[in-house]
PDB file of C-alpha atoms in Angstrom:
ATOM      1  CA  UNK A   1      47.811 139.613  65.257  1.00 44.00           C
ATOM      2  CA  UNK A   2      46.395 135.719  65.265  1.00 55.00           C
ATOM      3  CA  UNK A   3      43.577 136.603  68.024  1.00 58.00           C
ATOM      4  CA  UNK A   4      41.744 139.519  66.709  1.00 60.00           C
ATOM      5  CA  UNK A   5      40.305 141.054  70.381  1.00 67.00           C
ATOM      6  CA  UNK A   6      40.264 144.730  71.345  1.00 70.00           C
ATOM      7  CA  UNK A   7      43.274 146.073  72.831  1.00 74.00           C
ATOM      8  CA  UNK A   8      41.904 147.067  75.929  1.00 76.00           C
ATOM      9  CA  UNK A   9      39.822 143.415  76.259  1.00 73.00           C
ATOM     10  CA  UNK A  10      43.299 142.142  75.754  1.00 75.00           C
ATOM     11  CA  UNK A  11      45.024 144.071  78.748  1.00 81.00           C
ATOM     12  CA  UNK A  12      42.525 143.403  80.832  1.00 81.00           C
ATOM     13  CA  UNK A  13      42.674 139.814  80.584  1.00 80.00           C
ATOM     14  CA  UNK A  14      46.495 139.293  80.690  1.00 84.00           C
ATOM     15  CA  UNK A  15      46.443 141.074  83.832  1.00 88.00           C
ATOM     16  CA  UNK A  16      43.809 138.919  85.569  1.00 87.00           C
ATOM     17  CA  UNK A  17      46.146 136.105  84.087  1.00 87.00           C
ATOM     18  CA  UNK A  18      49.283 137.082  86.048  1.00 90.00           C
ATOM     19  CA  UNK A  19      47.152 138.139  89.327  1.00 92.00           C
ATOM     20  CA  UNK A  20      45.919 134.506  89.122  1.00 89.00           C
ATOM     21  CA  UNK A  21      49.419 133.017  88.568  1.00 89.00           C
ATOM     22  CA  UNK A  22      50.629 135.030  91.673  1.00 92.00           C
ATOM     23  CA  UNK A  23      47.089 133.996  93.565  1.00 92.00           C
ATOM     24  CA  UNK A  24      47.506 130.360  92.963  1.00 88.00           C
ATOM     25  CA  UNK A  25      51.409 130.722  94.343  1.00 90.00           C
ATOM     26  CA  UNK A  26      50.365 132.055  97.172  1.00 92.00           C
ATOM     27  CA  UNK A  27      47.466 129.286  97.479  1.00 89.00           C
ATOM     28  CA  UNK A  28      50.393 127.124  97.052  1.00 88.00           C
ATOM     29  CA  UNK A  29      52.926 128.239  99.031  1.00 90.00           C
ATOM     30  CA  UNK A  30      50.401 128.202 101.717  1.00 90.00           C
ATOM     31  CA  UNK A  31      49.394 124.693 101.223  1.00 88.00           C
ATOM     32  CA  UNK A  32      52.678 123.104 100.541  1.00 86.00           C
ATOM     33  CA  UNK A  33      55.487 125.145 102.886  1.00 86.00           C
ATOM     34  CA  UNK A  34      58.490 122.472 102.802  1.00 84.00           C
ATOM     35  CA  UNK A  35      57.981 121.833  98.865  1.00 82.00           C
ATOM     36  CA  UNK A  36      58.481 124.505  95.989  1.00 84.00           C
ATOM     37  CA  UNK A  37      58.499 122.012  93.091  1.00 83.00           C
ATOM     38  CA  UNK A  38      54.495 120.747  94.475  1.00 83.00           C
ATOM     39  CA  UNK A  39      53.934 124.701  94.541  1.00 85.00           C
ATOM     40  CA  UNK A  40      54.781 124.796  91.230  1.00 85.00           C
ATOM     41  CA  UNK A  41      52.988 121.456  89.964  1.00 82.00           C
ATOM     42  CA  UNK A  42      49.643 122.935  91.846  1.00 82.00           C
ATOM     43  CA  UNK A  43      50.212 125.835  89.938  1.00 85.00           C
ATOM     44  CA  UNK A  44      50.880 124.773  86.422  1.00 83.00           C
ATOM     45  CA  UNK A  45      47.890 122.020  86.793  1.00 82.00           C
ATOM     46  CA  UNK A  46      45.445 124.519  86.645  1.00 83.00           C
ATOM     47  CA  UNK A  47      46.934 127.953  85.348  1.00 84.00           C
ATOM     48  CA  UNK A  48      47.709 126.923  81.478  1.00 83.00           C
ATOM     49  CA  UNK A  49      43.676 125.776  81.096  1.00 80.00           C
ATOM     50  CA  UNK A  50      42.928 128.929  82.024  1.00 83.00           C
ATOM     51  CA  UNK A  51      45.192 130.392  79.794  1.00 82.00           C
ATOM     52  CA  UNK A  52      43.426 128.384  77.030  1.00 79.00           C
ATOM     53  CA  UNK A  53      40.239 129.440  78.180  1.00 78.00           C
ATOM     54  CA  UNK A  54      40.778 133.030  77.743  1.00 80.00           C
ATOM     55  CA  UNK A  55      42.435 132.008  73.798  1.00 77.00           C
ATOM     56  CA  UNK A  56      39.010 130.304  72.940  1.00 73.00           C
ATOM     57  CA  UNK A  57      36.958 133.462  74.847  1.00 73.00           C
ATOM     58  CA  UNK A  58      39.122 135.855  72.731  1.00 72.00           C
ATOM     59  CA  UNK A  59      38.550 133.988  69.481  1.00 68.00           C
ATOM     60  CA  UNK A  60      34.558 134.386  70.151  1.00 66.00           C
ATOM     61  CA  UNK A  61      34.834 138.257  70.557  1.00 63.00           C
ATOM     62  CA  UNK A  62      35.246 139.349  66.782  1.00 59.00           C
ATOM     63  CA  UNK A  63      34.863 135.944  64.681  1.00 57.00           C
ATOM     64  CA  UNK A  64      34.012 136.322  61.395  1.00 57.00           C
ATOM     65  CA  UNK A  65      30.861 136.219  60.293  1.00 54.00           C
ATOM     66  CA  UNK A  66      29.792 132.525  58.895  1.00 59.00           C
ATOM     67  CA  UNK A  67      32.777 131.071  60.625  1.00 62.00           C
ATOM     68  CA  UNK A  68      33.518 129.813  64.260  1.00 61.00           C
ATOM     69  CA  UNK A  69      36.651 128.476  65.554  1.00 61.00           C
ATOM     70  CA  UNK A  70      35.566 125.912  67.574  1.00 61.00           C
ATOM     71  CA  UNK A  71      32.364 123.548  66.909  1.00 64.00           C
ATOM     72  CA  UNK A  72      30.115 123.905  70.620  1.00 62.00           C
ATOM     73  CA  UNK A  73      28.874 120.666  69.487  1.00 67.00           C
ATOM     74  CA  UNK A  74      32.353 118.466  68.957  1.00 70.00           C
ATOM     75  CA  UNK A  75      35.385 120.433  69.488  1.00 70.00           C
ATOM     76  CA  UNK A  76      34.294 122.224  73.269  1.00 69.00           C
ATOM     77  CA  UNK A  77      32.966 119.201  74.641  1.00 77.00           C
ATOM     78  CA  UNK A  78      36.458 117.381  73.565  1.00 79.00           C
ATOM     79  CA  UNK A  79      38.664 120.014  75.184  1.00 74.00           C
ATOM     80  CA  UNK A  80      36.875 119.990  78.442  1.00 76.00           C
ATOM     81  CA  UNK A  81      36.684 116.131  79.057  1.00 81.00           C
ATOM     82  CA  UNK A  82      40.389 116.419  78.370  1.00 80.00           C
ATOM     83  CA  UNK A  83      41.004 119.023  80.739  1.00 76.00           C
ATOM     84  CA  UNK A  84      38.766 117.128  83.107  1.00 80.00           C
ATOM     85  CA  UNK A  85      40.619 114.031  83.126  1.00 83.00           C
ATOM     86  CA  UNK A  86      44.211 115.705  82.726  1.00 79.00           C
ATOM     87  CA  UNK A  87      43.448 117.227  85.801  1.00 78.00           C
ATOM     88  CA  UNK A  88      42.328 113.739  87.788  1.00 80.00           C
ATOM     89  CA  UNK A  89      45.389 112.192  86.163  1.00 79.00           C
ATOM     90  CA  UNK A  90      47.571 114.711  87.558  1.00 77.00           C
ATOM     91  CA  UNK A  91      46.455 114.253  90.657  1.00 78.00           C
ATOM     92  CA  UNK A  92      46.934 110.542  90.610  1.00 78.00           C
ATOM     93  CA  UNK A  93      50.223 110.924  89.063  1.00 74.00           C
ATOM     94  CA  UNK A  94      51.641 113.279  91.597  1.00 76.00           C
ATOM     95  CA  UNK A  95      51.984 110.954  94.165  1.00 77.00           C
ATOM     96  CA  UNK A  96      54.758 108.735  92.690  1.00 80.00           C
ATOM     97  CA  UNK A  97      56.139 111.288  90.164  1.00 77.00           C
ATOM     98  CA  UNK A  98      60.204 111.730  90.545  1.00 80.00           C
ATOM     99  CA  UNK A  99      61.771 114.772  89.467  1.00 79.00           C
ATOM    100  CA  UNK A 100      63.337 112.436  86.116  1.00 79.00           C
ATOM    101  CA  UNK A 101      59.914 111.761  85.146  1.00 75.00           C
ATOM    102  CA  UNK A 102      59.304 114.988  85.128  1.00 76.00           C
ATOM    103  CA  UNK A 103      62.049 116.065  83.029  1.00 77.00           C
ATOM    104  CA  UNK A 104      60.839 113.639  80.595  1.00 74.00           C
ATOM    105  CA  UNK A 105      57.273 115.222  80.506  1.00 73.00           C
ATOM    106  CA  UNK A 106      58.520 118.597  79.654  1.00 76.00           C
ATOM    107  CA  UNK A 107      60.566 117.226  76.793  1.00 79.00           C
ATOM    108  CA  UNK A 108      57.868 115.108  75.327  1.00 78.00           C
ATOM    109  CA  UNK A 109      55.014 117.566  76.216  1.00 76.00           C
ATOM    110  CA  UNK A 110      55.287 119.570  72.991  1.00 76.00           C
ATOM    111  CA  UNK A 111      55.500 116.601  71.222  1.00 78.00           C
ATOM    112  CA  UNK A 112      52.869 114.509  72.056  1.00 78.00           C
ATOM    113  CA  UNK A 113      50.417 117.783  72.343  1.00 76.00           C
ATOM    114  CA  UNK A 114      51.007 118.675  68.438  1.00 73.00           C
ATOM    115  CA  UNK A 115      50.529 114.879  68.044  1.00 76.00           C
ATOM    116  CA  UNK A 116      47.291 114.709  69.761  1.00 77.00           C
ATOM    117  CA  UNK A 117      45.790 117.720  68.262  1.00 74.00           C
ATOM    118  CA  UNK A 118      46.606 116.878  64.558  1.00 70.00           C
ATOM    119  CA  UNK A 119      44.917 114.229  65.469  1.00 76.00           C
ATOM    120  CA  UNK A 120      41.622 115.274  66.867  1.00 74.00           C
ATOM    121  CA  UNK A 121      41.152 118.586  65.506  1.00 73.00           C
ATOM    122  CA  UNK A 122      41.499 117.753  61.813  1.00 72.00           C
ATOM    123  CA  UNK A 123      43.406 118.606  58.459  1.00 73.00           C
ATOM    124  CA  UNK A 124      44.149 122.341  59.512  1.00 71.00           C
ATOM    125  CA  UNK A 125      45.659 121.547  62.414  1.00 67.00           C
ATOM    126  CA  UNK A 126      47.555 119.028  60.916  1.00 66.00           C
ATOM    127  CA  UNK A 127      49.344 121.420  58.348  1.00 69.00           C
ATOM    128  CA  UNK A 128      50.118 123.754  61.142  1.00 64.00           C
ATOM    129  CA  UNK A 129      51.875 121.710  62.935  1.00 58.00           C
ATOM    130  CA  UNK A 130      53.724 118.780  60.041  1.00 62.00           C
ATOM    131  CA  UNK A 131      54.778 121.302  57.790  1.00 61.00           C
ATOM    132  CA  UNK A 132      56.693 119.665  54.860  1.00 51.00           C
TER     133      UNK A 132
END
């Protein structure tokens, strides 16, 4: 296991995960009838932060004593203003997006997110990710 949380806290959570994938969907299909690819854009703007919310929640439940993950101070601040302006970009962005740029994105999305966090979260991320 790489998150140490309780089983039970564990179900719990993916559940309300997938009930809030269906929910925004829904939200979705109700907003945008004639378009399933904006459906899924709303959706995927918004679901994988909270995905990464409940990572850095679970992390906090049975840390080791003397060590914490994340630094409240420089490394939670980061990660929010990111998410923050990620999601205003998107926004922006949706308006003129084609469905080649899009294909683009996915390919490069891995890529430049391994990029950008070797490069702000340090040394340890680094190795994780470059591994020679």
């Amino acid at each position: 296991r790489f998150i140490p949380c309780p089983p039970m806290a564990s179900l719990i959570s993916n559940v309300a995960l997938v009930l809030t994938l269906i929910f925004l969907f829904v939200l979705g299909i109700g907003r945008f009838q004639d378009s399933l690819f904006q459906v899924y854009t709303y959706s995927m703007m918004i679901w994988p932060w909270l995905v990464l919310t409940s990572v850095v929640s679970r992390l906090f439940i049975e840390r080791q004593a003397g060590r914490n993950p994340f630094s409240p101070v420089k490394d939670l601040p980061i990660l929010g203003f990111f998410g923050a302006l990620s999601a205003v970009l998107a926004f922006l962005a949706l308006k003129q997006l084609t469905i080649c740029d899009c294909l683009v994105l996915t390919v490069f999305d891995n890529v430049l997110a391994a990029a950008v966090a070797s490069l702000l979260m340090g040394k340890l991320r680094r190795k994780r990710h470059f591994r020679a």
